[in-house]
Amino acid sequence: MNPHTIKVACSNCNLRELCMPLGLSNEELDLIDDLVAARRTVKRGSLLFRNGEKFTSLYAIRTGFFKTCVASEDGRDQVTGFQMAGEVIGLDGIVNDHHTCDAVALEDAEVCIMPFDRIEELSRAVNSLQRHVHKIMSREIVREHGVMLLLGSMRAEERLATFLLNLVQRLHARGFSQSELVLRMTREEIGSYLGLKLETVSRTFSRFSEEGIVEVKQRHVRILNTEALKDIVNPTSGAANA
């Protein structure tokens, strides 16, 4: 769990365009390279940070998959999000200098550590970095609004269809298939995130499979009919709201 003291060059990272601003000059890239203090490996099932821990850094996920969760009143974990390579995690700590959730690795992962005081300092020199941080924060707000809509007004089929479309869209931006994915999370974790019982998630997957919309083999999912998934979410126009 200790940080690796490896010099990290953002300018040579193939995920840079996903977690760093575009169009930086060579001088700005040199400054950004100094932003990342180290890399850290997090084993599957281990915590990157926990609820109540002092906030010091944002983390750019280099490899692997995470879930964020909070303990509900009855002691169970409520999943609040899933994060993948190329995404930034830890924004929850900015508000009051302490993290408000646990971040757990769903598989062996590696993150780039970006001290937040250094981000603030560099943002004054590199305007595009400040805009990029604001964009990331805005995206998180939009995501949370989307989850509220998901949990407040959608049927089980709509929730799972939206989840699958969003996941495959994010993976495709990272060069993966538009129709095939491996679920890094359990169906129980999907249910926790979508506000559904485990049995409902399994039943909905089975229904999608019977209708020829998806093919499911354990955690491997192949989307056979993307338009049908989109129609479930938005039957009027067929456009996904993911």
Coordinates of C-alpha atoms in Angstrom, one line a residue:
M1 CA 0.0 0.0 0.0
N2 CA 3.0 2.3 0.2
P3 CA 3.5 4.7 -2.8
H4 CA 6.1 3.6 -5.3
T5 CA 8.7 6.4 -5.8
I6 CA 8.6 6.1 -9.5
K7 CA 8.9 9.2 -11.7
V8 CA 5.8 9.4 -13.7
A9 CA 5.7 11.1 -17.1
C10 CA 2.2 12.2 -18.0
S11 CA 3.4 13.4 -21.4
N12 CA 4.1 9.8 -22.4
C13 CA 1.1 8.1 -20.8
N14 CA -1.5 6.7 -23.2
L15 CA -4.3 7.7 -20.9
R16 CA -3.2 11.4 -20.7
E17 CA -5.9 12.7 -23.0
L18 CA -8.5 11.1 -20.7
C19 CA -7.4 12.6 -17.4
M20 CA -5.3 15.6 -18.4
P21 CA -6.1 18.7 -20.5
L22 CA -5.6 18.6 -24.3
G23 CA -3.4 21.0 -26.3
L24 CA -0.7 21.7 -23.7
S25 CA 2.5 23.3 -24.8
N26 CA 5.9 21.5 -24.2
E27 CA 6.5 23.9 -21.3
E28 CA 3.1 23.2 -19.8
L29 CA 3.6 19.4 -20.2
D30 CA 6.9 19.7 -18.3
L31 CA 5.0 21.4 -15.4
I32 CA 2.2 18.7 -15.5
D33 CA 4.8 16.0 -15.4
D34 CA 5.9 17.4 -12.0
L35 CA 2.3 17.2 -10.8
V36 CA 2.2 13.5 -10.3
A37 CA 4.2 12.6 -7.2
A38 CA 4.3 8.8 -7.5
R39 CA 2.3 5.8 -8.5
R40 CA 0.6 3.5 -6.0
T41 CA -0.5 -0.1 -6.5
V42 CA -3.7 -1.2 -4.8
K43 CA -4.5 -4.9 -4.5
R44 CA -8.0 -6.2 -5.3
G45 CA -10.2 -5.7 -2.2
S46 CA -7.9 -3.1 -0.7
L47 CA -8.7 0.5 0.1
L48 CA -7.3 3.5 -1.8
F49 CA -8.8 5.8 0.8
R50 CA -11.5 5.4 3.4
N51 CA -14.4 7.5 4.7
G52 CA -13.1 10.1 7.2
E53 CA -9.5 10.0 6.0
K54 CA -7.7 13.3 5.6
F55 CA -7.9 14.5 2.0
T56 CA -4.5 15.3 0.4
S57 CA -4.6 14.1 -3.2
L58 CA -6.6 13.3 -6.3
Y59 CA -5.8 9.9 -8.0
A60 CA -5.8 9.3 -11.7
I61 CA -6.5 5.6 -12.3
R62 CA -3.9 4.1 -14.5
T63 CA -5.0 0.5 -14.5
G64 CA -7.8 -1.3 -12.8
F65 CA -11.3 -0.7 -11.6
F66 CA -12.7 0.8 -8.3
K67 CA -16.0 1.2 -6.5
T68 CA -16.8 4.0 -4.1
C69 CA -19.2 3.2 -1.3
V70 CA -20.6 4.5 2.0
A71 CA -22.0 2.5 5.0
S72 CA -25.8 2.7 5.1
E73 CA -27.7 3.0 8.4
D74 CA -28.1 -0.7 8.7
G75 CA -24.3 -1.3 8.2
R76 CA -24.4 -2.4 4.6
D77 CA -22.2 -0.9 1.9
Q78 CA -24.1 1.4 -0.5
V79 CA -22.2 1.6 -3.8
T80 CA -22.1 5.2 -5.0
G81 CA -20.1 4.7 -8.2
F82 CA -17.6 2.7 -10.3
Q83 CA -14.4 4.2 -11.7
M84 CA -12.1 2.9 -14.3
A85 CA -8.7 3.7 -16.0
G86 CA -8.4 7.2 -17.2
E87 CA -10.8 8.6 -14.6
V88 CA -9.9 10.7 -11.6
I89 CA -11.0 9.6 -8.1
G90 CA -11.0 11.4 -4.7
L91 CA -13.0 14.6 -5.6
D92 CA -15.3 13.9 -2.6
G93 CA -12.5 15.1 -0.2
I94 CA -12.3 18.6 -1.6
V95 CA -15.4 19.9 0.2
N96 CA -14.2 19.5 3.9
D97 CA -10.7 18.1 3.6
H98 CA -11.8 14.6 4.5
H99 CA -13.0 11.8 2.3
T100 CA -16.7 11.0 2.5
C101 CA -16.6 7.5 1.1
D102 CA -14.4 4.4 0.8
A103 CA -12.7 3.6 -2.5
V104 CA -12.1 -0.1 -3.0
A105 CA -10.2 -1.8 -5.8
L106 CA -12.3 -4.3 -7.7
E107 CA -9.1 -5.7 -9.3
D108 CA -5.4 -5.1 -8.9
A109 CA -5.0 -1.5 -9.8
E110 CA -2.4 1.3 -10.1
V111 CA -3.1 5.0 -9.6
C112 CA -1.1 8.2 -10.1
I113 CA -1.0 10.4 -7.0
M114 CA -1.6 14.1 -7.6
P115 CA -1.2 16.2 -4.4
F116 CA -4.1 18.7 -4.4
D117 CA -2.0 21.6 -3.1
R118 CA 0.2 21.1 -6.1
I119 CA -2.8 21.0 -8.5
E120 CA -4.0 24.3 -7.0
E121 CA -0.5 25.8 -7.4
L122 CA -0.1 24.6 -11.0
S123 CA -3.6 25.7 -11.9
R124 CA -2.6 29.3 -11.5
A125 CA 0.2 28.8 -14.0
V126 CA -1.6 26.5 -16.5
N127 CA -5.2 27.9 -17.1
S128 CA -6.2 24.8 -19.0
L129 CA -5.5 22.6 -16.0
Q130 CA -7.8 24.7 -13.8
R131 CA -10.6 24.4 -16.5
H132 CA -9.9 20.7 -16.7
V133 CA -10.3 20.2 -12.9
H134 CA -13.5 22.2 -13.0
K135 CA -14.7 20.0 -15.9
I136 CA -14.0 16.9 -13.9
M137 CA -15.9 18.3 -10.9
S138 CA -18.8 19.3 -13.1
R139 CA -18.9 15.8 -14.7
E140 CA -19.2 14.4 -11.2
I141 CA -22.1 16.6 -10.4
V142 CA -23.8 15.7 -13.6
R143 CA -23.2 12.0 -12.8
E144 CA -24.8 12.3 -9.4
H145 CA -27.8 14.0 -10.9
G146 CA -28.1 11.1 -13.3
V147 CA -27.9 8.6 -10.5
M148 CA -30.7 10.5 -8.7
L149 CA -32.8 10.3 -11.8
L150 CA -32.0 6.7 -12.2
L151 CA -33.0 5.8 -8.6
G152 CA -36.0 8.1 -8.5
S153 CA -38.0 7.4 -11.6
M154 CA -36.7 4.4 -13.6
R155 CA -37.9 0.8 -13.7
A156 CA -35.5 -2.0 -13.1
E157 CA -35.1 -2.6 -16.9
E158 CA -34.3 1.0 -17.5
R159 CA -31.8 1.2 -14.7
L160 CA -29.8 -1.9 -15.9
A161 CA -30.0 -0.8 -19.6
T162 CA -28.7 2.7 -18.7
F163 CA -25.9 1.2 -16.6
L164 CA -24.8 -1.1 -19.4
L165 CA -24.9 1.6 -22.0
N166 CA -22.9 4.0 -19.8
L167 CA -20.3 1.4 -19.0
V168 CA -19.7 0.3 -22.5
Q169 CA -19.6 3.9 -23.7
R170 CA -16.9 4.8 -21.1
L171 CA -14.9 1.6 -22.0
H172 CA -15.2 2.4 -25.7
A173 CA -13.6 5.8 -25.0
R174 CA -10.6 3.8 -23.8
G175 CA -10.3 1.7 -26.9
F176 CA -12.4 -1.3 -25.9
S177 CA -15.2 -2.9 -27.8
Q178 CA -18.5 -1.1 -28.2
S179 CA -20.4 -4.4 -27.6
E180 CA -18.4 -6.6 -25.3
L181 CA -17.4 -6.0 -21.7
V182 CA -16.2 -7.9 -18.6
L183 CA -18.1 -6.8 -15.4
R184 CA -15.5 -6.1 -12.7
M185 CA -18.2 -5.7 -10.2
T186 CA -20.6 -8.4 -8.8
R187 CA -24.3 -8.4 -9.5
E188 CA -24.9 -7.6 -5.9
E189 CA -22.7 -4.4 -6.3
I190 CA -24.6 -3.5 -9.4
G191 CA -27.8 -3.9 -7.5
S192 CA -26.5 -1.7 -4.6
Y193 CA -25.6 1.0 -7.1
L194 CA -28.9 0.9 -9.0
G195 CA -31.1 0.5 -5.9
L196 CA -32.1 -3.0 -6.9
K197 CA -32.1 -6.3 -5.1
L198 CA -29.7 -9.0 -6.3
E199 CA -32.6 -11.2 -7.5
T200 CA -34.0 -8.3 -9.6
V201 CA -30.6 -7.7 -11.2
S202 CA -30.3 -11.4 -12.1
R203 CA -33.9 -11.6 -13.4
T204 CA -33.4 -8.5 -15.5
F205 CA -30.2 -9.9 -17.0
S206 CA -32.0 -13.1 -17.8
R207 CA -34.9 -11.2 -19.5
F208 CA -32.4 -9.2 -21.6
S209 CA -30.8 -12.5 -22.6
E210 CA -34.1 -14.3 -23.4
E211 CA -35.0 -11.3 -25.6
G212 CA -31.8 -11.5 -27.5
I213 CA -30.6 -8.1 -26.3
V214 CA -27.5 -9.4 -24.5
E215 CA -25.5 -12.6 -24.2
V216 CA -24.3 -13.2 -20.6
K217 CA -21.6 -15.8 -19.6
Q218 CA -20.8 -15.2 -16.0
R219 CA -19.2 -11.7 -15.9
H220 CA -18.7 -11.6 -19.7
V221 CA -21.5 -9.5 -21.4
R222 CA -22.0 -9.1 -25.1
I223 CA -24.5 -6.6 -26.3
L224 CA -26.3 -8.1 -29.2
N225 CA -28.8 -5.3 -29.8
T226 CA -27.7 -1.8 -28.7
E227 CA -30.8 -0.1 -30.2
A228 CA -33.1 -2.3 -28.1
L229 CA -31.2 -1.3 -25.0
K230 CA -31.5 2.4 -26.0
D231 CA -35.3 1.9 -26.6
I232 CA -35.7 0.5 -23.1
V233 CA -34.2 3.7 -21.7
N234 CA -35.9 6.1 -24.1
P235 CA -38.6 4.5 -26.1
T236 CA -39.7 7.7 -27.8
S237 CA -36.5 8.5 -29.6
G238 CA -34.3 5.5 -29.1
A239 CA -31.5 7.7 -27.7
A240 CA -29.7 6.5 -24.6
N241 CA -29.7 8.8 -21.6
A242 CA -26.5 7.2 -20.3

